[in-house]
Coordinates of C-alpha atoms in Angstrom, one line a residue:
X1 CA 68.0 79.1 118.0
X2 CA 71.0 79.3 119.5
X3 CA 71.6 82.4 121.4
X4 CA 74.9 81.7 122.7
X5 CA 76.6 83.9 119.5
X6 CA 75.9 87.9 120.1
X7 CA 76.7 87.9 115.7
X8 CA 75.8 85.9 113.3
X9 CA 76.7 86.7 109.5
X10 CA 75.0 84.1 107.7
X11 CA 76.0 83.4 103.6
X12 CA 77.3 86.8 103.0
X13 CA 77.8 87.9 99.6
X14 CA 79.4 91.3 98.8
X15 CA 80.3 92.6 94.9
X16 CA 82.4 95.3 93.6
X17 CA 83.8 95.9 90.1
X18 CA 85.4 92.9 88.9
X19 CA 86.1 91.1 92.3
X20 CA 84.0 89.4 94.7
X21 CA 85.2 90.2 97.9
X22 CA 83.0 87.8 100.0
X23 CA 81.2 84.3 98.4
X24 CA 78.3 83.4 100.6
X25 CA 80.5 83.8 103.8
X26 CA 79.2 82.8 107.4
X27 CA 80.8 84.0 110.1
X28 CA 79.4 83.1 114.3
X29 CA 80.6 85.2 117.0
X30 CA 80.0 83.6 120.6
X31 CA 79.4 85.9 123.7
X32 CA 82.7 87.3 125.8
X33 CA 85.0 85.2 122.9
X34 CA 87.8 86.5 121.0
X35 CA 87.7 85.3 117.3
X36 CA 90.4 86.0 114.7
X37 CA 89.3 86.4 111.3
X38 CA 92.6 85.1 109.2
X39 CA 93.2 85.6 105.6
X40 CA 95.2 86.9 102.9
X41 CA 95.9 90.4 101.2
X42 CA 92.5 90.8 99.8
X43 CA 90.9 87.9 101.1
X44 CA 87.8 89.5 101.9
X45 CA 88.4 90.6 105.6
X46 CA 87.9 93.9 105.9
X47 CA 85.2 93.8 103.5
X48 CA 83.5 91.6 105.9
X49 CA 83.8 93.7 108.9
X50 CA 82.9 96.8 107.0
X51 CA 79.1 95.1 106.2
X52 CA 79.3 94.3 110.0
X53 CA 79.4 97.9 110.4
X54 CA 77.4 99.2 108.1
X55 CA 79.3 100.8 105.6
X56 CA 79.0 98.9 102.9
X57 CA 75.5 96.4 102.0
X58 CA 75.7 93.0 100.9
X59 CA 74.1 91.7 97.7
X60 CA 73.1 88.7 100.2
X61 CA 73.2 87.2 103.3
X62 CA 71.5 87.9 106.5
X63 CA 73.1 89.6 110.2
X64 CA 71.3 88.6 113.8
X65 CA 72.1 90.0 117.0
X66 CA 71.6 87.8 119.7
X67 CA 69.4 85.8 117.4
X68 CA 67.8 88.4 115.7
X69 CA 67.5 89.3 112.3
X70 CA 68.3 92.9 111.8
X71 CA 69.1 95.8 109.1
X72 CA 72.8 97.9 109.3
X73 CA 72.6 100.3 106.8
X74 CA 75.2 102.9 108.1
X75 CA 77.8 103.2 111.5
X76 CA 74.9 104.9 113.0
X77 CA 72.7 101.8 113.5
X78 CA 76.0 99.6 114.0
X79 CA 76.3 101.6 117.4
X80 CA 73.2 101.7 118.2
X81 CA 73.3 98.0 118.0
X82 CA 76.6 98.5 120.4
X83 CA 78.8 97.3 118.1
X84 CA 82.3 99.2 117.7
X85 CA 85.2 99.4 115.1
X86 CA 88.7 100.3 115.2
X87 CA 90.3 100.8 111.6
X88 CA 93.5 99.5 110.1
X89 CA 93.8 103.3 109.5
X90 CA 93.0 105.3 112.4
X91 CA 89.6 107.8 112.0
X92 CA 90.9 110.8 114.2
X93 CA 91.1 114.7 113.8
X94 CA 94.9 115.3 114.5
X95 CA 94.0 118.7 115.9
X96 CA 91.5 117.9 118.3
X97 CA 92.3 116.3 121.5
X98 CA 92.2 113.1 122.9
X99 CA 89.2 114.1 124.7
X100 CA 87.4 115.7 122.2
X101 CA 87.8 113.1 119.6
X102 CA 86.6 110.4 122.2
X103 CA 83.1 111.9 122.9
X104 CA 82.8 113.2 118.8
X105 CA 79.2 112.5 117.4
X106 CA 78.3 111.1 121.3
X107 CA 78.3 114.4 123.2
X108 CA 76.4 114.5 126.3
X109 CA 74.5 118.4 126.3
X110 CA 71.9 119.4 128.4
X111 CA 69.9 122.7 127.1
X112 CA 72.5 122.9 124.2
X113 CA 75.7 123.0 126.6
X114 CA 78.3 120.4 126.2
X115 CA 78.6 118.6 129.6
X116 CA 82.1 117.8 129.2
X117 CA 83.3 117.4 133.1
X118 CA 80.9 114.5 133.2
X119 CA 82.3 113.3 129.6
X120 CA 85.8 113.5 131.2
X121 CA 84.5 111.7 134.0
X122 CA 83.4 108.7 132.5
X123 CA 86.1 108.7 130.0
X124 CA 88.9 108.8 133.1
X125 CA 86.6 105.8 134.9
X126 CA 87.1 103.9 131.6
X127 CA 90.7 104.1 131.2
X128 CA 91.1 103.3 134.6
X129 CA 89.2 99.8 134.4
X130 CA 90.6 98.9 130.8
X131 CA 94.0 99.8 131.7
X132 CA 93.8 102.3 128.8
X133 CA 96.2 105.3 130.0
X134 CA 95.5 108.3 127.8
X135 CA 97.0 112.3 128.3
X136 CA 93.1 113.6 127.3
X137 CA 94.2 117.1 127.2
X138 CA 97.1 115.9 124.5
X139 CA 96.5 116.7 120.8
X140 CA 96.0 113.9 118.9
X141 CA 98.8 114.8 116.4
X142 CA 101.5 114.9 119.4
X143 CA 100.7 110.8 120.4
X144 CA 102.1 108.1 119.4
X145 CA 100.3 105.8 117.0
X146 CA 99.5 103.2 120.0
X147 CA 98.2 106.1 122.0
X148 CA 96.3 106.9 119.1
X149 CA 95.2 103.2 119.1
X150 CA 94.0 103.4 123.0
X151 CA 92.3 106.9 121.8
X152 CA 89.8 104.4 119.6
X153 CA 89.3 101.7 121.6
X154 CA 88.1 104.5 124.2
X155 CA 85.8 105.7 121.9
X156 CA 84.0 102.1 121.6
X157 CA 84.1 102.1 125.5
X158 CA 82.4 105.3 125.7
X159 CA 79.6 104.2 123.6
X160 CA 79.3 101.2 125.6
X161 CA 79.9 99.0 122.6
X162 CA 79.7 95.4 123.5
X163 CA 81.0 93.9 120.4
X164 CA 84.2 95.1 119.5
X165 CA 86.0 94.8 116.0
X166 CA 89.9 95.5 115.8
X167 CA 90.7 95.6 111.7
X168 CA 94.7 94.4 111.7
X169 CA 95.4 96.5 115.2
X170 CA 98.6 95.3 115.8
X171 CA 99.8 96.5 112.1
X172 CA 102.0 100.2 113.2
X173 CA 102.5 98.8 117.1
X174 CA 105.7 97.9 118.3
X175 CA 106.6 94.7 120.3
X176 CA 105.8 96.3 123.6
X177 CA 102.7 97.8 122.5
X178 CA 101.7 94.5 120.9
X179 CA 101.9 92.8 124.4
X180 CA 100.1 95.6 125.6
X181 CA 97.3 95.5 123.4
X182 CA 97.1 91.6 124.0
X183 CA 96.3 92.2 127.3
X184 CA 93.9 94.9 127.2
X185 CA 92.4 92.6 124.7
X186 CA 91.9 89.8 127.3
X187 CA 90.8 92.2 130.1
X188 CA 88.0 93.1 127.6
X189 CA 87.0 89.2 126.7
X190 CA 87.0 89.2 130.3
X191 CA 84.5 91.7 131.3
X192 CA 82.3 90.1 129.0
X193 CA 82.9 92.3 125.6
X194 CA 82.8 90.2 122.2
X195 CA 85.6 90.9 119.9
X196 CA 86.3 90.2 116.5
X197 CA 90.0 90.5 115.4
X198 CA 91.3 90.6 111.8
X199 CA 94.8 90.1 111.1
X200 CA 97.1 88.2 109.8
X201 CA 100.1 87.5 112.1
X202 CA 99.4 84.0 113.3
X203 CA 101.3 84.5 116.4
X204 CA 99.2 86.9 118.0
X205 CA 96.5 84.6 116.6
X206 CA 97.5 82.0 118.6
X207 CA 98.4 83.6 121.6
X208 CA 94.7 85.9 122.1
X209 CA 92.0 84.1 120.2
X210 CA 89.7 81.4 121.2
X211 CA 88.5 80.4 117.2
X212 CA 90.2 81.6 113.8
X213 CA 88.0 82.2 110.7
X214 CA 89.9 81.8 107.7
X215 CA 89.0 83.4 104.3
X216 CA 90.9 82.8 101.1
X217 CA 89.5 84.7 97.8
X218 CA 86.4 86.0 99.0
X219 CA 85.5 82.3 100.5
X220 CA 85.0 80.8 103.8
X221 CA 88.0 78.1 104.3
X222 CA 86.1 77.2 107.8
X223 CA 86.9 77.8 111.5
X224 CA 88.7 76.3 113.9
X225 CA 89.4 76.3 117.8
X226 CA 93.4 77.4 118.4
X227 CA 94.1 75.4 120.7
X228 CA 93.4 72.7 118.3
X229 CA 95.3 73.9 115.3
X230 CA 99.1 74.9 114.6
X231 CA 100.5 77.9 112.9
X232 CA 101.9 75.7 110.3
X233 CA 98.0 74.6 109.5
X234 CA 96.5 77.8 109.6
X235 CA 99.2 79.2 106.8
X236 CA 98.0 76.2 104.5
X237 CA 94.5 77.2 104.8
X238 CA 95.1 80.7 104.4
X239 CA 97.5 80.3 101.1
X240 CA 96.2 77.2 99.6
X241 CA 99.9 75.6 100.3
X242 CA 102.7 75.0 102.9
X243 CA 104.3 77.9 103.9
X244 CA 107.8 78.5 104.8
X245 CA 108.1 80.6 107.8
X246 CA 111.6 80.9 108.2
X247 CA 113.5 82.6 105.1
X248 CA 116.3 80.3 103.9
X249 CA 119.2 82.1 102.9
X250 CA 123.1 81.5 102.6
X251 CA 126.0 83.2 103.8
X252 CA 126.3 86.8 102.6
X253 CA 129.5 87.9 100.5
X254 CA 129.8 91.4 101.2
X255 CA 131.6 93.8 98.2
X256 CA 132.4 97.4 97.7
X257 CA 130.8 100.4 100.1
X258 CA 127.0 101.5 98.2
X259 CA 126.1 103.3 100.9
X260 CA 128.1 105.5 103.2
X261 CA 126.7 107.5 106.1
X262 CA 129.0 109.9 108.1
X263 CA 128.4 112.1 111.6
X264 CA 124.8 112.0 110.2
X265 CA 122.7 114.7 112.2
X266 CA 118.9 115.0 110.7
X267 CA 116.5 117.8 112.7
X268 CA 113.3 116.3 114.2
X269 CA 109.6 117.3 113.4
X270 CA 108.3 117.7 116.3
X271 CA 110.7 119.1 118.8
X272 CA 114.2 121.7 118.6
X273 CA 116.5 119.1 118.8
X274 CA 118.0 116.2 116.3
X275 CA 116.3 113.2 115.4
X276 CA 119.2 111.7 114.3
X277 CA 122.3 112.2 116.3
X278 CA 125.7 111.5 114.9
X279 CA 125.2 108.6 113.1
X280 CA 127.4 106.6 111.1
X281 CA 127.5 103.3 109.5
X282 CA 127.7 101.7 105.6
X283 CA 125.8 99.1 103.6
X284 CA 127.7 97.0 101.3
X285 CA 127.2 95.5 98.0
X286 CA 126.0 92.0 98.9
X287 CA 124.4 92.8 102.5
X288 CA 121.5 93.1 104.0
X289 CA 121.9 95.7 107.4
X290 CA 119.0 96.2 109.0
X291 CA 118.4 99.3 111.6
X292 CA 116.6 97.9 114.7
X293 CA 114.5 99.5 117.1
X294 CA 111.2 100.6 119.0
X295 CA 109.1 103.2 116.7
X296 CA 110.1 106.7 117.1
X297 CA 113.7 106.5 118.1
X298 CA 114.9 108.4 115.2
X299 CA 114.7 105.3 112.2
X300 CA 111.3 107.1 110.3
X301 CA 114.0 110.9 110.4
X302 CA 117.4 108.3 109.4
X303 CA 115.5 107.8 106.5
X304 CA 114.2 110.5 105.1
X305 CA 117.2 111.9 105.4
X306 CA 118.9 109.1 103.1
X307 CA 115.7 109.6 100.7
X308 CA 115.5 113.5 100.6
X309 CA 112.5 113.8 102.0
X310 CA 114.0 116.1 105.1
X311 CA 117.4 117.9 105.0
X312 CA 120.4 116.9 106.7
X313 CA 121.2 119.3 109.6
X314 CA 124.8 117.8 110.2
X315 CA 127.3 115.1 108.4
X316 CA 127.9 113.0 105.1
X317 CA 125.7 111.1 102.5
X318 CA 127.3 109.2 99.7
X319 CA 125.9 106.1 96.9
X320 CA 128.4 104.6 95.2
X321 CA 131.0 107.0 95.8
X322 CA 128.8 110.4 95.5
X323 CA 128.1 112.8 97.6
X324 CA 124.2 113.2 97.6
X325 CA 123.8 115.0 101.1
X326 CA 121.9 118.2 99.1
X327 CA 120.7 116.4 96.5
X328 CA 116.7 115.8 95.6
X329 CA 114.7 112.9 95.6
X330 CA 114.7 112.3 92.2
X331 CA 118.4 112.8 91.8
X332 CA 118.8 110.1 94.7
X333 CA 116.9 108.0 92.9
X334 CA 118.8 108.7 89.4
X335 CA 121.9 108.1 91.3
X336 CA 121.0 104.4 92.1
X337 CA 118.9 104.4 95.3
X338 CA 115.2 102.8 95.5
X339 CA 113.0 103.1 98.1
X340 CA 110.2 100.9 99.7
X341 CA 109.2 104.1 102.6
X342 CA 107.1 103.6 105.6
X343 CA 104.2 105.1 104.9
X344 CA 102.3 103.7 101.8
X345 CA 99.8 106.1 101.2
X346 CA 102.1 109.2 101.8
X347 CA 105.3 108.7 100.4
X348 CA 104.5 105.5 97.8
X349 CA 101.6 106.1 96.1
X350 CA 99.5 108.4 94.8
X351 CA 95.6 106.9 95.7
X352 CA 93.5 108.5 93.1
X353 CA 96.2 107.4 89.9
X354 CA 95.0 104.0 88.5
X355 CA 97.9 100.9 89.4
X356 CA 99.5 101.5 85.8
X357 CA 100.3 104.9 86.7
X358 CA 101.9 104.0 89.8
X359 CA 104.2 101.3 88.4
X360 CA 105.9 104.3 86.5
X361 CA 106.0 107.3 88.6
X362 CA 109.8 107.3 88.5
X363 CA 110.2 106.3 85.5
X364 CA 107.5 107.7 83.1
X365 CA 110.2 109.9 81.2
X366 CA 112.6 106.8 79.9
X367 CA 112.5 106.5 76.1
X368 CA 110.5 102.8 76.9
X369 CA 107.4 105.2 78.2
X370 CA 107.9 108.6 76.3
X371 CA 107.8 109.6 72.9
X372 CA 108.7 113.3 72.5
X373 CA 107.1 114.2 75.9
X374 CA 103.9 112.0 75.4
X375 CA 103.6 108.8 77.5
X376 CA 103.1 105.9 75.6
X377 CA 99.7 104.2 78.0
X378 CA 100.2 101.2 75.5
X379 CA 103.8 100.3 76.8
X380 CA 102.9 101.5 80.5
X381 CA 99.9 99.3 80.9
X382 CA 102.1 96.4 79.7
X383 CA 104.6 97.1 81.6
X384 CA 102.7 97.2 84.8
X385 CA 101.2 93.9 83.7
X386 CA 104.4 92.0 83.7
X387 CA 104.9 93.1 87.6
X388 CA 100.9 92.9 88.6
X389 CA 101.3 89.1 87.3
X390 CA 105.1 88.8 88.6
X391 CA 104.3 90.0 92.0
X392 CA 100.7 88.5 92.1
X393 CA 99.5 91.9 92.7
X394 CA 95.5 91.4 92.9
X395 CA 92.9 93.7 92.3
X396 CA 89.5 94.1 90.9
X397 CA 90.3 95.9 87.1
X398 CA 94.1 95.3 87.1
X399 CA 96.0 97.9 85.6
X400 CA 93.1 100.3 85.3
X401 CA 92.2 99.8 89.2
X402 CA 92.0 103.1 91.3
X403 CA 94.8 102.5 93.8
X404 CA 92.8 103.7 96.8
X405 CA 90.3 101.2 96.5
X406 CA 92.7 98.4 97.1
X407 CA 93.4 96.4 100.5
X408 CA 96.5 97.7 101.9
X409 CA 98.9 94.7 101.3
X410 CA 98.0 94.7 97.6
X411 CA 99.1 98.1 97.6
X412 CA 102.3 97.5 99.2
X413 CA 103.0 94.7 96.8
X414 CA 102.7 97.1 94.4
X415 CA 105.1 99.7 95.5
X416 CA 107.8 96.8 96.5
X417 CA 107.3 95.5 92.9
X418 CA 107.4 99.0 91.3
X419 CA 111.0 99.6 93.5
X420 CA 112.8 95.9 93.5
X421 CA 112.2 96.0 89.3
X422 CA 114.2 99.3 88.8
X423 CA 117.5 97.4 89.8
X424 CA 119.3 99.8 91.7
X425 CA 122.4 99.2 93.6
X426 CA 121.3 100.2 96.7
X427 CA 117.7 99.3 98.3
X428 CA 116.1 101.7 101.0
X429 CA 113.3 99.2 102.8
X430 CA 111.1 100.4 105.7
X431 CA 109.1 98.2 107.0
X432 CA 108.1 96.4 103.5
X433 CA 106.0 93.3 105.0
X434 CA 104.0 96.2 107.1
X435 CA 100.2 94.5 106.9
X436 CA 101.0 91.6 104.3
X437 CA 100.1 88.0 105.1
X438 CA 102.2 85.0 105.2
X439 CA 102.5 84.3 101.7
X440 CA 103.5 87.6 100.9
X441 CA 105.9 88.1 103.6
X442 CA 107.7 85.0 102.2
X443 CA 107.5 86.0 98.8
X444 CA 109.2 89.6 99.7
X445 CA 111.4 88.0 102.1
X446 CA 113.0 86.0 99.1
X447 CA 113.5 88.8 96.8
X448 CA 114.9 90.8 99.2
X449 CA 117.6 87.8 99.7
X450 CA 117.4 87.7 95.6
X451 CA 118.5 91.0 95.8
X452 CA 121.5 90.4 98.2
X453 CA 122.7 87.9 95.8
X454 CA 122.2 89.7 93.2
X455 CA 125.0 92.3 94.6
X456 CA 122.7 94.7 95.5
X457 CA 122.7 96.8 99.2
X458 CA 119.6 96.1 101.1
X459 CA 118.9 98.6 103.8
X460 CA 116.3 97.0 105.8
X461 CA 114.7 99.2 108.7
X462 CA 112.2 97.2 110.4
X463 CA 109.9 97.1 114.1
X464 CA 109.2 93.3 113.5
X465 CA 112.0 91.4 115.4
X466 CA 111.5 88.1 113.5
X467 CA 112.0 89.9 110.1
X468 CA 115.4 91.9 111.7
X469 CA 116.2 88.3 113.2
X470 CA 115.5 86.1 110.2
X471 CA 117.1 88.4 107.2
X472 CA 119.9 90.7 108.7
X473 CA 123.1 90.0 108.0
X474 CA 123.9 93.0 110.3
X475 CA 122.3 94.7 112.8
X476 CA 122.9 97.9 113.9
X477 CA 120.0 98.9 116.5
X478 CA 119.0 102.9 116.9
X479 CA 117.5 104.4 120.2
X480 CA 117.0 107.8 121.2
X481 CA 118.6 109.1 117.6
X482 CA 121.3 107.4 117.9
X483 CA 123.2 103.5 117.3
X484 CA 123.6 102.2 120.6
X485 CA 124.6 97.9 119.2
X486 CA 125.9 96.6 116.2
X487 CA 126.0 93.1 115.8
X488 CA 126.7 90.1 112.9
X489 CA 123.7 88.5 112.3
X490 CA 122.4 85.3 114.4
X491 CA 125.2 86.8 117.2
X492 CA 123.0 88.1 119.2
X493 CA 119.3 86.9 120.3
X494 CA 115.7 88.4 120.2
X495 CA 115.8 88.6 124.2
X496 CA 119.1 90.5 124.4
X497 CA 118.2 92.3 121.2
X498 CA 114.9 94.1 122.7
X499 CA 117.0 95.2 125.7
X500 CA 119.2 97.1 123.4
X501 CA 116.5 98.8 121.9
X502 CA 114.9 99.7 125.1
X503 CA 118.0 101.4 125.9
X504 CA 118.8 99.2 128.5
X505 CA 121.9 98.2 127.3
X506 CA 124.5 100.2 125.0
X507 CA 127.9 99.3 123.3
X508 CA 131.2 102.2 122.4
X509 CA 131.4 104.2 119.9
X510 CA 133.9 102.2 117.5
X511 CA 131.8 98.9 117.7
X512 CA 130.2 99.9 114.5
X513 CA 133.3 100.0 112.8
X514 CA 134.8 96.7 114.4
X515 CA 131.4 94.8 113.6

């Protein structure tokens, strides 16, 4: 017996409807190791954590800890086993605060009374050791999503969880908080906590973990040591084939204005000032421009003010020659605009409308889909066939699936399928590799070129500085609400680039226009 590994997940087999989401899996975890568990969009990874945890059961397969057999049938016993997750999306209560959400379900009371100073005590003592600076008195609503982030791996601390799963953590961080994260990550391995990392950006693989796991449909691939391997190798045992990581596209040939943007001021949610601040710039026909920046310096507000979603306090809108500062959503997206947005769940789909439904949302009242106000299900589930198989969208009932109940980068397939196959002139696309794999970044990547050369505008807003540095055929790069660079694409490089969106460096006014 070797006791060496603190988990042990031996021939796990887990079932849903239509899809087996893990084939007599084994997975080893060694004591104080970090160990990536790589695989595609709907590989099988989070499902495999989630049985670690305890909310779902296996069909088969057997779990020790420290070389013993035991049973998890709920969170509850995972913790009491001292083992910790933190989810690809975040399990908070906006309007509690950071405090209060940290000591939730494991409240220290004596006679009844919540002991809270000494909660606050040991909370402050971890943050200290961990590096893990939190405001606890701050709402949870008011921090950023990597403050939120810190918020959950405090909550692990606090129960003195020694093995520590992070499900695709680095998936809504920015750059800085990535690096961040990578070393907080360490610290932990260091102190002698066990952590089990899914994701699937094989830098940070390579950089953090000690072994990679790699699943591909449900199945163990096998696992290797990094130091041994190359990201190059891992991509082939992820996808089943070579993978290109750079995108390969030719020079852009830029025609006509789509997009025009003029002394664009856009109110912000959270505070009585603009978001946006006086922005201008324009996307041509052929182009790919790409906003730049660190999260929350006005990109997420830049946008839904192009889309509709929030009104325009100040300046000029116009596609293709109309003005559509006033105008709704849906006459935006009459007039030629489509839209990949940031946040999948909110803006893209709706969860509890089977896939079919989705594919049409915008277009369930053209004569291909209606007949005198009834929707024809016959044409719409063919229909969303062509793009499921087109886009290698995968789920467990196809067309009929319940969009909730599918891994996040199978959903954002979907919606990028649903938005590149309405052929507009003009394409709105926040963050549209946000949680995919390899593969599917590729895959995107080269219809978003397709596009381009098709003679469509792309308006790529993006945190990742390889996509912005690998697609852009301009760059304009936002801080504090407003563009402070504009550059040609491949002018400019990813060191010099970061220190303009760290507002460490600024260019005039009238570069825009000269670039």
């Amino acid at each position: 017996m070797d006791t060496d590994y603190v988990i042990e997940m031996l021939h796990i087999t887990k079932e849903f409807p239509g899809i087996r989401a893990n084939d007599d899996v084994t997975l080893q975890l060694r004591r104080g190791e970090i160990h990536a568990l790589l695989g595609e969009n709907g590989a099988g990874k989070s499902t495999l954590m989630s049985v670690l945890f305890g909310m779902y059961q296996p069909e088969n397969g057997t779990i020790k800890k420290d070389g013993r057999e035991v049973k998890i049938n709920d969170p509850n016993d995972a913790t009491a086993l001292h083992i910790g997750m933190v989810h690809q999306h975040f399990k908070l209560i906006d309007v509690f605060t950071v405090l209060d959400n940290i000591i939730l379900g494991a409240e220290d009371t004596r006679m009844g009374f919540l002991q809270k100073k000494q909660a606050r005590a040991k909370v402050s003592a971890l943050s200290e050791r961990y590096g893990l600076a939190v405001d606890l008195d701050a709402k949870v609503e008011d921090i950023t999503v990597g403050m939120q982030q810190r918020v959950e791996i405090l909550k692990m601390l606090y129960r003195d969880n020694e093995v520590l799963i992070f499900d695709e953590p680095t998936a809504v961080l920015t750059p800085q908080e990535i690096e961040e994260l990578i070393e907080i990550m360490r610290g932990l391995s260091r102190e002698g906590k066990s952590i089990l990392f899914i994701s699937h950006k094989l830098n940070e693989i390579m950089a953090v973990a000690d072994r990679v796991t790699v699943l591909r449909k449900g199945r163990c691939i096998g696992t290797v040591n990094t130091k041994d391997t190359t990201k190059e190798e891992l991509s082939r045992m992820m996808v089943g084939r070579p993978v290109q990581l750079v995108v390969d596209k030719g020079e852009a040939h830029p025609g006509d204005v789509v997009l025009n943007v003029e002394h664009l001021h856009v109110p912000s949610k959270l505070y009585k000032k603009d978001a946006v601040h006086d922005v201008s710039f324009s996307v041509r026909a052929g182009e790919i421009v790409c906003i730049a920046g660190i999260d929350g310096n006005g990109q997420t507000e830049l946008v839904y003010g192009l889309t509709g979603l929030e009104k325009p306090s100040g300046g000029h809108i116009a596609l293709c020659g109309h003005d559509i500062t006033h105008a709704a959503v849906r006459a935006r997206s009459a007039a030629g605009m489509s839209h990949i947005p940031e946040d999948r769940h909110k803006h893209g789909l709706i969860l509890d409308y089977t896939l079919a439904q989705n594919m049409v949302l915008q277009r369930y009242q053209e004569k291909r889909f209606e007949n005198h106000g009834f929707i024809r299900f016959g044409a719409v589930r063919e229909y969303a066939e062509e793009l499921i198989k087109q886009y290698d969208v995968r789920s467990g009932q196809g067309a009929d699936t319940i969009v909730r109940s599918m891994s996040g980068g199978n959903q954002q397939k979907a919606i990028v399928a649903r938005e590149l196959d309405r052929d507009m002139p003009l394409i709105v696309a926040v963050q549209p590799t946000r949680g995919l794999d390899v593969g599917a970044i590729e895959y995107i990547h080269r219809q978003l070129v397709a596009q381009r050369d098709a003679g469509k505008a792309v308006l790529l807003v993006s945190l990742e500085l390889d996509e912005v540095m690998n697609l852009s055929d301009r760059i304009l790069v936002m801080h504090g609400g407003e563009i402070v660079g504009a550059f040609k694409g491949g002018e400019i490089d990813a060191q010099e680039l970061g220190l303009y969106m760290a507002g460490a460096k600024k260019q005039h006014k009238q570069t825009e226009k000269e670039a």
